[in-house]
PDB file of C-alpha atoms in Angstrom:
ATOM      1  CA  UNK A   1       0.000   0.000   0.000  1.00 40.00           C
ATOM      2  CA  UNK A   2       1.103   3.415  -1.038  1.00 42.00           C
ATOM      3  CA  UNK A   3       1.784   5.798   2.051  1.00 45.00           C
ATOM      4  CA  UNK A   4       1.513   9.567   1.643  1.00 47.00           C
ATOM      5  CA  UNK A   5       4.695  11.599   2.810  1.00 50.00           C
ATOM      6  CA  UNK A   6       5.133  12.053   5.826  1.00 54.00           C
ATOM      7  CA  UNK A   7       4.292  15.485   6.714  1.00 54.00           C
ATOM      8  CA  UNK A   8       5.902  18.002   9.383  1.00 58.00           C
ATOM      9  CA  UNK A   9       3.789  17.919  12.441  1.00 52.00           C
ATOM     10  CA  UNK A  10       1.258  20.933  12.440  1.00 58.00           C
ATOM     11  CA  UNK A  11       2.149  21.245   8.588  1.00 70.00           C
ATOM     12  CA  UNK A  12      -0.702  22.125   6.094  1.00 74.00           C
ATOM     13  CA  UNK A  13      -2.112  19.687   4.374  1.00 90.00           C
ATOM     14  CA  UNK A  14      -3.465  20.122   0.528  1.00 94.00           C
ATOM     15  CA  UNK A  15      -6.468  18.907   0.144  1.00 95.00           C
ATOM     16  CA  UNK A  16      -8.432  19.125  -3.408  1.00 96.00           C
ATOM     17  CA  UNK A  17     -12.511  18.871  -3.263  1.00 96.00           C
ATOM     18  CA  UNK A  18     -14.320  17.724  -6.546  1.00 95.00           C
ATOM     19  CA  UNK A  19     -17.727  17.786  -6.704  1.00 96.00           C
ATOM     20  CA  UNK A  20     -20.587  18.692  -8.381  1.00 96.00           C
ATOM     21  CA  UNK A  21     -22.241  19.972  -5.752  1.00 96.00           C
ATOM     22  CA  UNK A  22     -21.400  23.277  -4.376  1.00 97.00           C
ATOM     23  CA  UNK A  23     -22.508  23.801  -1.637  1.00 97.00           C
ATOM     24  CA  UNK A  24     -20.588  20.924  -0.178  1.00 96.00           C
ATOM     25  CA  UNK A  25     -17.266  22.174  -1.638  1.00 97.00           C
ATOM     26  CA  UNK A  26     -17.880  25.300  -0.441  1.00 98.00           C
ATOM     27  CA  UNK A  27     -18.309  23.632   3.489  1.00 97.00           C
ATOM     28  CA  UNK A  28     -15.565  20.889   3.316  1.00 96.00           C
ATOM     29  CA  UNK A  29     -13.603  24.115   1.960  1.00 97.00           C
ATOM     30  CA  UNK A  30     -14.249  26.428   4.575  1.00 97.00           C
ATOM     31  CA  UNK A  31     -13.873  23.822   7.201  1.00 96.00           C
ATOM     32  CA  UNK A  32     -10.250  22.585   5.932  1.00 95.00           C
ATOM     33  CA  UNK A  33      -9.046  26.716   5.372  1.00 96.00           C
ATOM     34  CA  UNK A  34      -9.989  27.302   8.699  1.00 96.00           C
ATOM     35  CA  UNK A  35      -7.526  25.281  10.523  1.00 94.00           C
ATOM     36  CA  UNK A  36      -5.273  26.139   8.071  1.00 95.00           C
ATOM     37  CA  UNK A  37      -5.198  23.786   5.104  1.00 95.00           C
ATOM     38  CA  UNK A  38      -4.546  24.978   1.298  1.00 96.00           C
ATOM     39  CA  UNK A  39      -7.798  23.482  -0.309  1.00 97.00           C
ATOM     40  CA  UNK A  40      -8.914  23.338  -4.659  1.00 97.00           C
ATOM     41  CA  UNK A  41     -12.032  22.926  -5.606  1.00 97.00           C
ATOM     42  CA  UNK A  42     -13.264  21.769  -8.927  1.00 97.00           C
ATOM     43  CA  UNK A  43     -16.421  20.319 -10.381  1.00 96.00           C
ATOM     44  CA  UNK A  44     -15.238  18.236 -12.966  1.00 95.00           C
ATOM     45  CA  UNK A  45     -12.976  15.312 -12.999  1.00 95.00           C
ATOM     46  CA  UNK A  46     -10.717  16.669 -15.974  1.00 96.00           C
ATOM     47  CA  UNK A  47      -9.934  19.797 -14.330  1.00 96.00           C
ATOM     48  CA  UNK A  48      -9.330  17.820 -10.808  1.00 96.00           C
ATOM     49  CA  UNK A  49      -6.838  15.370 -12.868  1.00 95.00           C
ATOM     50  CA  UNK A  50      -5.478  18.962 -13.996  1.00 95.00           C
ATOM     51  CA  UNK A  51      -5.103  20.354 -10.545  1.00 95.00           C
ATOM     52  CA  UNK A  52      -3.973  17.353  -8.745  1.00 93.00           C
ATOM     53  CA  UNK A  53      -0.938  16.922 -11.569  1.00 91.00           C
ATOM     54  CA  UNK A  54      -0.147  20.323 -10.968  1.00 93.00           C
ATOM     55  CA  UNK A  55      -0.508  21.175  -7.055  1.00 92.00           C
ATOM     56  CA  UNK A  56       0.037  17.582  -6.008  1.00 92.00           C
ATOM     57  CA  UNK A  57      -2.364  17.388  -3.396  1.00 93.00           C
ATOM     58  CA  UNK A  58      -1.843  15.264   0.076  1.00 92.00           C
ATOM     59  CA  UNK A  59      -5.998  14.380  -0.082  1.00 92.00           C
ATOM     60  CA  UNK A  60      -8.640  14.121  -3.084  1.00 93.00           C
ATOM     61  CA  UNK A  61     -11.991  14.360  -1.522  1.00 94.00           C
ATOM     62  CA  UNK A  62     -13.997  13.432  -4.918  1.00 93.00           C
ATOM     63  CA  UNK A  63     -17.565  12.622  -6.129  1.00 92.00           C
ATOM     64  CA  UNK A  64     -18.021   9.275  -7.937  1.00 91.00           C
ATOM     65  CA  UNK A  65     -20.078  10.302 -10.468  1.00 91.00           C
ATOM     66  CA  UNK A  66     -18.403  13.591 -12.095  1.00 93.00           C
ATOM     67  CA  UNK A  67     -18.571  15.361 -15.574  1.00 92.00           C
ATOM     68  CA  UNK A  68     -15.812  14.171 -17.805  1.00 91.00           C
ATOM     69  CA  UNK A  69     -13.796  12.088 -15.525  1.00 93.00           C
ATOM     70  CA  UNK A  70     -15.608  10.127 -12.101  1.00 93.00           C
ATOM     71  CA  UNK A  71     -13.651  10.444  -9.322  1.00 92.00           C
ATOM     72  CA  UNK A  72     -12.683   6.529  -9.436  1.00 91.00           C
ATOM     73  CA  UNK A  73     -10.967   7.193 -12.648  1.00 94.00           C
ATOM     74  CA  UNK A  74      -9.327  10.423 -11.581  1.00 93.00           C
ATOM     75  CA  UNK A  75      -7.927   8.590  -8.521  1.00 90.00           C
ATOM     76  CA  UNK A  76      -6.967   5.554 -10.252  1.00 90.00           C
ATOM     77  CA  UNK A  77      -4.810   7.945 -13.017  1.00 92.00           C
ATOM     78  CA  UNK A  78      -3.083   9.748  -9.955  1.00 90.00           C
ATOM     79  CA  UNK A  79      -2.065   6.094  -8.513  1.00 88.00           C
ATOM     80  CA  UNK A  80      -0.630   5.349 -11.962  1.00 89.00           C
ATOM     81  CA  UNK A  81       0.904   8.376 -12.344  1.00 86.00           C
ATOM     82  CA  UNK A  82       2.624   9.433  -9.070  1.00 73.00           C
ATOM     83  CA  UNK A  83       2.678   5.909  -7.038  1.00 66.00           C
ATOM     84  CA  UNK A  84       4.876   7.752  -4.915  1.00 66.00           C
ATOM     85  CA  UNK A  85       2.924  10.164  -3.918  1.00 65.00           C
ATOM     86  CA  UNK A  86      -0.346   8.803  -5.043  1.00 64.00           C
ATOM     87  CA  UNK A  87      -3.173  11.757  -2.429  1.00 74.00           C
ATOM     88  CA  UNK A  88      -5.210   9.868   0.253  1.00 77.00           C
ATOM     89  CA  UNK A  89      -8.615   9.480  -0.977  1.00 71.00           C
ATOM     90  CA  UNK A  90     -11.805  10.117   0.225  1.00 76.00           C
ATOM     91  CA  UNK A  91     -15.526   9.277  -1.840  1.00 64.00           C
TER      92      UNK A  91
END
């Protein structure tokens, strides 16, 4: 099993949110920023492959069913890709 880095204690974690549903994103997001976490949020699986690939996030908080990409695919594509440093997921 693939372990995230370890992270400084107290460090910020990245966290990217994709969802379709906006109101959720915008809770999870205000949540996570509030204790100090960087946070994305996108509402399509293409752009979270896009943002993930390019901010390298330490969670993906994703909706199954998402336009262009679900986020089963867009996790499974990150594993692939960065096995390294493959984000914990959450669905």
């Amino acid at each position: 099993m693939v372990q995230p880095p370890e992270k400084e204690l107290g460090a910020a974690t990245r966290a990217l949110i994709t969802t379709t549903d906006a109101d959720f994103a915008a809770a999870v997001a205000a949540a996570l920023r509030a204790v100090g976490h960087e946070v994305s949020t996108t509402d399509n699986g293409r752009e979270a492959l896009s943002l993930a690939l390019r901010d390298r996030p330490d969670v993906l908080i994703a909706d199954l069913d998402l336009p262009g990409l679900s986020g089963r695919e867009v996790a499974g594509l990150l594993k692939r890709m960065h096995q390294d440093a493959a984000p914990a997921l959450v669905f």
